[in-house]
Short mmCIF file of C-alpha atoms in Angstrom, two decimals:
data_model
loop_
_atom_site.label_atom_id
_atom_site.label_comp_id
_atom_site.label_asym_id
_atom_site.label_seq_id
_atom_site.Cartn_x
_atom_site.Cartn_y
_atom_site.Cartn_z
CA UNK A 1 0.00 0.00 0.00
CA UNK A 2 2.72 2.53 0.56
CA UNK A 3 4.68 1.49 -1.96
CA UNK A 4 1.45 2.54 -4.20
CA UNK A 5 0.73 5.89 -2.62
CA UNK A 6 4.18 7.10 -3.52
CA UNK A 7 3.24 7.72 -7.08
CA UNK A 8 1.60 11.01 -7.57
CA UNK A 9 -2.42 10.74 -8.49
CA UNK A 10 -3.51 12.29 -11.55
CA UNK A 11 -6.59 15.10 -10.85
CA UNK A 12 -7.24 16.90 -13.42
CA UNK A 13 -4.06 18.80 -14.74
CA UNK A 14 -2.81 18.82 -11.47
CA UNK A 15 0.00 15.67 -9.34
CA UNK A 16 -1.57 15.14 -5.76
CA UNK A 17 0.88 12.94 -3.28
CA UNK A 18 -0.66 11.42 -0.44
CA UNK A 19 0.73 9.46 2.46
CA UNK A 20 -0.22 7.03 4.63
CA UNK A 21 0.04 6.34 7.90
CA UNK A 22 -0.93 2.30 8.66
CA UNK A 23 -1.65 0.70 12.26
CA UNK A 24 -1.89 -3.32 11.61
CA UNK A 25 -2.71 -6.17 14.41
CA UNK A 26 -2.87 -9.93 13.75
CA UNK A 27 -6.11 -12.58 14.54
CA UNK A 28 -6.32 -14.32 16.76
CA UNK A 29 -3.10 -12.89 18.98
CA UNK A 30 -4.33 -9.34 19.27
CA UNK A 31 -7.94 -9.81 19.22
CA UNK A 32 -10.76 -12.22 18.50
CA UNK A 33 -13.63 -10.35 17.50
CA UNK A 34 -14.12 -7.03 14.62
CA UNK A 35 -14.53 -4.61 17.16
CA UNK A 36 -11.00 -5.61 19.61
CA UNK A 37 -9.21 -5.88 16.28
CA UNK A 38 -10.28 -2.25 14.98
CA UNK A 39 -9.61 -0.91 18.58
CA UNK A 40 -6.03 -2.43 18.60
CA UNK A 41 -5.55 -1.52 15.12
CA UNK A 42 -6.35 2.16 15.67
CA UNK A 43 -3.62 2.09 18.61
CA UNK A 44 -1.27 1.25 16.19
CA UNK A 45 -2.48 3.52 13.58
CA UNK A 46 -1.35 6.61 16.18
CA UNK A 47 1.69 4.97 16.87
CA UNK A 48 2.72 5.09 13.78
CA UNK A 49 1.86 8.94 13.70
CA UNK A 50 3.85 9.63 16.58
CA UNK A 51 6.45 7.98 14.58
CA UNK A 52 6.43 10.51 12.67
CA UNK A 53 3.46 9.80 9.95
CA UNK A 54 3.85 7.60 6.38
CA UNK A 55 4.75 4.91 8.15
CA UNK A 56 3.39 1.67 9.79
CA UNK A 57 2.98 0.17 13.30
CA UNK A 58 2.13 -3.07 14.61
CA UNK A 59 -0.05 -3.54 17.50
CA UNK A 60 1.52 -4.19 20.81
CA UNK A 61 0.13 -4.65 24.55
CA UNK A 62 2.60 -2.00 26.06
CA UNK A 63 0.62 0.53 23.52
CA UNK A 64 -3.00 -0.30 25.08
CA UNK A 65 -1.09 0.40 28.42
CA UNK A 66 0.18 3.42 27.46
CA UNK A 67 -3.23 4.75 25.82
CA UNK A 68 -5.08 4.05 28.80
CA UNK A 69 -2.31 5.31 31.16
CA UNK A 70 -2.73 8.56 28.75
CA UNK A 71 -6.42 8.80 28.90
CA UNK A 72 -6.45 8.43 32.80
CA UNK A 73 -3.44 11.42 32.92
CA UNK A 74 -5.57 13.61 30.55
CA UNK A 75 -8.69 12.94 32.72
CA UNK A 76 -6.58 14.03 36.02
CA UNK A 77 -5.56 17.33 34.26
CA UNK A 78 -9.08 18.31 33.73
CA UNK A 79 -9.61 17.55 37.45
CA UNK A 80 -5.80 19.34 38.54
CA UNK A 81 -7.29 22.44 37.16
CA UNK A 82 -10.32 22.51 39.03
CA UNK A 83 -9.10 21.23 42.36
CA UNK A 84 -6.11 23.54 42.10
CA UNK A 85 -3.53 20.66 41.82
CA UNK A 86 -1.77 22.83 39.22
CA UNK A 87 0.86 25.89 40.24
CA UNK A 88 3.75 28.32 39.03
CA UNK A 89 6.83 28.54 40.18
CA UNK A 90 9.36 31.36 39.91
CA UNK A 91 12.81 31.20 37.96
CA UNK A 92 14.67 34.16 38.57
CA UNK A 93 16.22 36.41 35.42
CA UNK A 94 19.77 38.56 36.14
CA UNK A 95 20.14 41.80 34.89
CA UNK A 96 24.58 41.44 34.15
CA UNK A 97 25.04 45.47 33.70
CA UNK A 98 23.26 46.17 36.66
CA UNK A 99 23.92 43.17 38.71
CA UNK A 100 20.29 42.39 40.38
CA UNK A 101 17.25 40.74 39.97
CA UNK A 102 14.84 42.51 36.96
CA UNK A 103 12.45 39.72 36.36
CA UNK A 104 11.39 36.07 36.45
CA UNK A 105 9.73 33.34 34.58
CA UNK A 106 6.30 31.85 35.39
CA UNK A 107 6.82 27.88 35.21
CA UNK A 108 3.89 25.68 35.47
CA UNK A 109 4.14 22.85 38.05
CA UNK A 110 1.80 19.53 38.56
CA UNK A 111 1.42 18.01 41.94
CA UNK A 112 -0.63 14.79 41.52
CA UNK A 113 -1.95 13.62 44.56
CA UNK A 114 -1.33 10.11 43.92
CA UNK A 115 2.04 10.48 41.59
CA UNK A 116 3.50 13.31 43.24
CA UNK A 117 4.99 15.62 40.46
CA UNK A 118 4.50 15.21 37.00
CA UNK A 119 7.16 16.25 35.14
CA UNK A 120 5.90 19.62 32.52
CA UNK A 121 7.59 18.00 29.05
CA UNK A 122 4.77 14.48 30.20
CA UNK A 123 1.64 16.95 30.11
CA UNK A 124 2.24 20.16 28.76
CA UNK A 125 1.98 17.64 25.20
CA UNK A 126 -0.82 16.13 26.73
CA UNK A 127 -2.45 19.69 27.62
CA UNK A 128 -1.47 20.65 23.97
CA UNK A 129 -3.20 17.66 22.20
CA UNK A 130 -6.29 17.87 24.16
CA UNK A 131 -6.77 21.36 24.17
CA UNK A 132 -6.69 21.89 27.56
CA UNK A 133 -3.65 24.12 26.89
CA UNK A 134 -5.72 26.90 25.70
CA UNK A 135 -7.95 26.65 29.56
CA UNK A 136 -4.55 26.43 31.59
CA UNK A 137 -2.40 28.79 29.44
CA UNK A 138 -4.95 31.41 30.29
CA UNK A 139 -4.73 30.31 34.38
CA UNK A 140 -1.35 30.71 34.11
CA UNK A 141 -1.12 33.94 32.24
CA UNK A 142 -3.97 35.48 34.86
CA UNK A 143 -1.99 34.15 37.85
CA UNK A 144 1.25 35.32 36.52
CA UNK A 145 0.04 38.86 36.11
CA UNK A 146 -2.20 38.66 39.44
CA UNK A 147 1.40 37.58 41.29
CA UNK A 148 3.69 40.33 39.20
CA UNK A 149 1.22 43.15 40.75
CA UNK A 150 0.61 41.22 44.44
CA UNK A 151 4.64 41.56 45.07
CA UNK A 152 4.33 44.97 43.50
CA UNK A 153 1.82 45.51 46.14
CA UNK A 154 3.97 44.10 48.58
CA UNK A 155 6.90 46.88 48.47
CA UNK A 156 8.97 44.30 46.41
CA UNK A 157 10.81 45.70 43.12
CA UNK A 158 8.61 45.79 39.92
CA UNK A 159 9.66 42.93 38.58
CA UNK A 160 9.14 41.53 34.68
CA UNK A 161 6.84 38.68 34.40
CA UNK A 162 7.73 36.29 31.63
CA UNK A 163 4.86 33.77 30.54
CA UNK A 164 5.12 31.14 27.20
CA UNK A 165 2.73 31.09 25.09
CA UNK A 166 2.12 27.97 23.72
CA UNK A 167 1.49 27.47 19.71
CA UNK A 168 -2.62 26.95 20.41
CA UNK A 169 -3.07 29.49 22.65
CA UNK A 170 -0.93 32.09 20.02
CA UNK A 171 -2.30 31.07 17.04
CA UNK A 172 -5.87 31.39 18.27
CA UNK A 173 -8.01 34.75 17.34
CA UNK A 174 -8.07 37.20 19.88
CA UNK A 175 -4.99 36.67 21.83
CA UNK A 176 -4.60 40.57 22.07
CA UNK A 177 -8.04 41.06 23.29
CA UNK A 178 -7.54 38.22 26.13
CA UNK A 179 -4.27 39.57 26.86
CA UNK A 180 -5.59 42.83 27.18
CA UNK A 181 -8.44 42.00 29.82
CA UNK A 182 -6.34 40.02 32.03
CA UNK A 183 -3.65 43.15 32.25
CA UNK A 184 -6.80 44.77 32.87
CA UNK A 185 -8.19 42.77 35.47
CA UNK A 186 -4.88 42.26 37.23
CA UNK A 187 -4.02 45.87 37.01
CA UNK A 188 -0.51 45.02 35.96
CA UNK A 189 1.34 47.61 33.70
CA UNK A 190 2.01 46.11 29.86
CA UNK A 191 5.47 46.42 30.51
CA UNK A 192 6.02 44.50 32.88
CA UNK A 193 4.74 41.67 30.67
CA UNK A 194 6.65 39.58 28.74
CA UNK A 195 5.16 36.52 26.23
CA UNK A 196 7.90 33.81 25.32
CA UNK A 197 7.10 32.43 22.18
CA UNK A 198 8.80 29.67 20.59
CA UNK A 199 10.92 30.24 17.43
CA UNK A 200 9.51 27.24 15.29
CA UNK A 201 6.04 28.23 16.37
CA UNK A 202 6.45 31.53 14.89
CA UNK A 203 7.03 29.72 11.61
CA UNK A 204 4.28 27.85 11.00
CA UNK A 205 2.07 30.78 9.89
CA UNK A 206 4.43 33.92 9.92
CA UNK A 207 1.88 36.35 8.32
CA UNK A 208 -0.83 35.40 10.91
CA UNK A 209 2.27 35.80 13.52
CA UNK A 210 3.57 38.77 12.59
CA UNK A 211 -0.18 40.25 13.06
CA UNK A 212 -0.64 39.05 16.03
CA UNK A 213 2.81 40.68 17.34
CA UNK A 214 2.12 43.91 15.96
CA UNK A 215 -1.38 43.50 18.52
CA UNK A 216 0.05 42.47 21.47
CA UNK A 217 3.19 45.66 21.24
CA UNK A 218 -0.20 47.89 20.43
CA UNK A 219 -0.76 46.58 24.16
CA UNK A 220 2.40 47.74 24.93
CA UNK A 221 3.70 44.35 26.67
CA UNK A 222 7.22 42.88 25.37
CA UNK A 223 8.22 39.50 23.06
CA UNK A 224 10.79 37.50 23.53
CA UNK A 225 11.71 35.07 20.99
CA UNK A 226 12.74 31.59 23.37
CA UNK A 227 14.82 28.56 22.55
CA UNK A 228 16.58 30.82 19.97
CA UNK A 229 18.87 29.41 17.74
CA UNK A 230 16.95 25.92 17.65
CA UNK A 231 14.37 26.58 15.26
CA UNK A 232 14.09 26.83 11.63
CA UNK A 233 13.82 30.79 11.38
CA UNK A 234 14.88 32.85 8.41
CA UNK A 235 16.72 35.77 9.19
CA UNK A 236 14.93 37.10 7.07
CA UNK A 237 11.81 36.87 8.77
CA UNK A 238 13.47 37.52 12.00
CA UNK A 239 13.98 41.34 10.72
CA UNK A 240 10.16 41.42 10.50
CA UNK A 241 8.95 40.30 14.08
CA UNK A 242 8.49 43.26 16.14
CA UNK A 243 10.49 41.71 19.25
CA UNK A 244 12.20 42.61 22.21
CA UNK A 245 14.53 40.10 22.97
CA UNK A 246 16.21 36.87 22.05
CA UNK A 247 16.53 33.99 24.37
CA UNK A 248 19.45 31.55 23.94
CA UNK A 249 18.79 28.10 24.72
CA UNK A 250 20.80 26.36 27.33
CA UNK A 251 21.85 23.38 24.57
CA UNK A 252 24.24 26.39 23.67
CA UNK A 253 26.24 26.94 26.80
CA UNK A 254 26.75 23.39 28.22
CA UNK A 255 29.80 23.06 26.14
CA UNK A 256 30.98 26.32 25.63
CA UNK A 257 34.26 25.65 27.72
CA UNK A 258 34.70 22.82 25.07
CA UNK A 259 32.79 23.63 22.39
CA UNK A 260 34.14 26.31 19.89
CA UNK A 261 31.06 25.67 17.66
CA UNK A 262 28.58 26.78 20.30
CA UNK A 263 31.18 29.56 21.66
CA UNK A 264 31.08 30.43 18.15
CA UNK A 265 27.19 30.86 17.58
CA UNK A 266 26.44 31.96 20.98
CA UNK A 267 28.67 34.93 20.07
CA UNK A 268 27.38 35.68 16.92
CA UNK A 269 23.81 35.62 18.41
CA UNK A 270 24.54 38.21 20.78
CA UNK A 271 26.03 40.18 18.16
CA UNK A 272 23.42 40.13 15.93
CA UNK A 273 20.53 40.74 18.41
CA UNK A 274 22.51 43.83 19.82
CA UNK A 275 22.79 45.05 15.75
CA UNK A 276 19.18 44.48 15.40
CA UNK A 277 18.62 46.81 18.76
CA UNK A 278 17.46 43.61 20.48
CA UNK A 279 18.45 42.39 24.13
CA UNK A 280 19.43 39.31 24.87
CA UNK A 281 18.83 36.66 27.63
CA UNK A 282 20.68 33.02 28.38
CA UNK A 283 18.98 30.75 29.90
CA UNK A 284 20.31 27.30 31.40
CA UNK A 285 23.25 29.11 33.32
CA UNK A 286 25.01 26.41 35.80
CA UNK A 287 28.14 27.79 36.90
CA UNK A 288 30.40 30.77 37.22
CA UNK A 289 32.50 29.81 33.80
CA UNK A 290 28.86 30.25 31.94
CA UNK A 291 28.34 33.46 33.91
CA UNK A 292 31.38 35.04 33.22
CA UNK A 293 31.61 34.54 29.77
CA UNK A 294 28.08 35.77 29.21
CA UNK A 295 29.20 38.97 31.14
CA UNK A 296 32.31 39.55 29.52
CA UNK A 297 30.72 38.89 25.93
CA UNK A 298 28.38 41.52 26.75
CA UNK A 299 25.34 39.18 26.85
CA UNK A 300 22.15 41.58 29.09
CA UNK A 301 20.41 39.07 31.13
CA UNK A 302 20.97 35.26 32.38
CA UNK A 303 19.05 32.84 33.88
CA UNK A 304 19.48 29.30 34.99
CA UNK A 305 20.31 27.39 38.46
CA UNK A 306 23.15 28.99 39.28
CA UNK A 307 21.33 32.77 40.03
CA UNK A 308 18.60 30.01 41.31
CA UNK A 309 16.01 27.62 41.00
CA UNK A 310 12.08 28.01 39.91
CA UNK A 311 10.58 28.83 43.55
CA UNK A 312 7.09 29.58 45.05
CA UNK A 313 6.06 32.89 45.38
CA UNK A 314 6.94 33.18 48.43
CA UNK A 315 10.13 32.16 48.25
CA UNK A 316 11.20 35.20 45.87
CA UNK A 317 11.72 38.09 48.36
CA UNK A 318 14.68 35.71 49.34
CA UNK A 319 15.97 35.21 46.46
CA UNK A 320 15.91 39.09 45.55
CA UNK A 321 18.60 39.26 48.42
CA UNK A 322 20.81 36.56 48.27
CA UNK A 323 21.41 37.29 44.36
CA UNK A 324 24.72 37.19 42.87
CA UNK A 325 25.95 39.79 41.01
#
């Protein structure tokens, strides 16, 4: 069959290719009846699109496990929300030139109350595919921006709130608008706002993108462009985004005492961000080699374990002291 659908169909004047992607289980071993069989053979059938698509798959046990073990995770994290299982914690962001504290990052946190924590990279993908992502990413943003003003409110320094935006809560219509009424609600100043977004999800529609940039800096809140320097982005199109800042990802700097290839591009991204009028932020900082070649290649902000850890709220007043500079 695949062999087959790699020759182009004929419609009209025009070639059409079309793929395949093929889940396949065997009577009697995997099922003894029509409607086991087409069960097991649709388990396969999305294994072999997590494999990447225009491929096959053939049934196994391990995959029912896994499906159901999926269902039951996706069913708690329509309960976590509700019950208030679900959290942020704060990673702290260094200013270099002036040595202190200027912001943070909002992290989202699961605590099961049977499996303890849930690691973010098992369910955010989960939260994603079900579209629960679009329901928590606005909790988080609202609880981000409620926090930002409480500590504001608390005599602490104003400090920048960076929140990700996931690709289905960007790409949907009226981001602006929701952004806008949660600011609102919050009273939290647009600048003190700043939305992470992804570099490769900025490329899978970089017209509708680019709009809804120019809407949110109409709000007045700033962009950062995160895991920089891991996506697919044309330089090209990176001259059109109306951003604030670059984030380098930590897969840069663990090897940069060893690495001249990733001494070499972390350089020239700091470069060209600081050409382009951008500022620039590391993340994944570990040590005080990392730190001071950031701060002696001019780099503007770090973040990563070594200025500290993602915290509670109420662990940050701490951390504001005990800062290294």
């Amino acid at each position: 069959l695949m062999k087959i659908l790699q020759y182009p169909f004929q419609l009209e004047s025009r070639e059409c290719f079309v793929t395949a992607s093929i889940g396949i289980c065997l009577f009697p071993k995997d099922g003894e009846d029509v409607e086991t069989l087409l069960k097991n053979a649709d388990t396969a059938l999305h294994r072999a699109k997590e494999m990447g698509r225009d491929n096959f798959h053939f049934y196994a046990q391990d995959m029912h496990d896994r499906a159901l073990d999926r269902l039951m995770l996706e069913q708690d994290l329509r309960r976590a929300l509700e019950q208030g299982d679900l959290e942020l914690h704060y990673q702290p962001q260094l200013d270099l030139r002036r040595h202190r504290i200027i912001g943070v990052e909002a992290l989202l946190r699961w605590r099961h109350p049977e499996r303890g924590r849930i690691p973010p990279m098992l369910f955010v993908p989960l939260a994603e595919e079900s579209g629960l992502i679009e329901i928590i990413g606005e909790w988080v943003l609202r609880t981000a921006c409620r926090q930002a003003t409480a500590w504001q409110v608390e005599g602490l320094p104003a400090l920048r709130m960076a929140v990700n935006m996931s690709p289905r809560q960007f790409l949907r219509p009226g981001l602006a608008g929701t952004v806008e009424r949660i600011l609102r609600e919050t009273d939290l100043e647009p600048g003190y706002l700043d939305l992470e977004i992804t570099e490769s999800l900025l490329m899978k529609d970089v017209e509708s993108a680019i709009a809804t940039m120019h809407e949110l800096k109409a709000i007045g809140v700033r962009l950062s462009i995160d895991d920089f320097g891991t996506g697919y982005s044309s330089l090209n199109y990176l001259k059109r985004f109306p951003i604030d800042q670059l984030k380098i990802d930590k897969s840069f700097l663990r090897e940069i005492e060893t690495s001249r290839d990733d001494l070499a591009i972390t350089l020239a991204m700091i470069a060209m961000a600081h050409g382009m009028g951008l500022t620039v932020i590391a993340e994944g900082v570990e040590n005080e080699v990392q730190l001071a070649f950031l701060r002696a290649n001019d780099c503007d902000e770090i973040q990563g374990y070594h200025i500290g850890r993602p915290v509670p709220a109420h662990e940050i007043a701490a951390l504001l002291q005990k800062a290294p500079g």
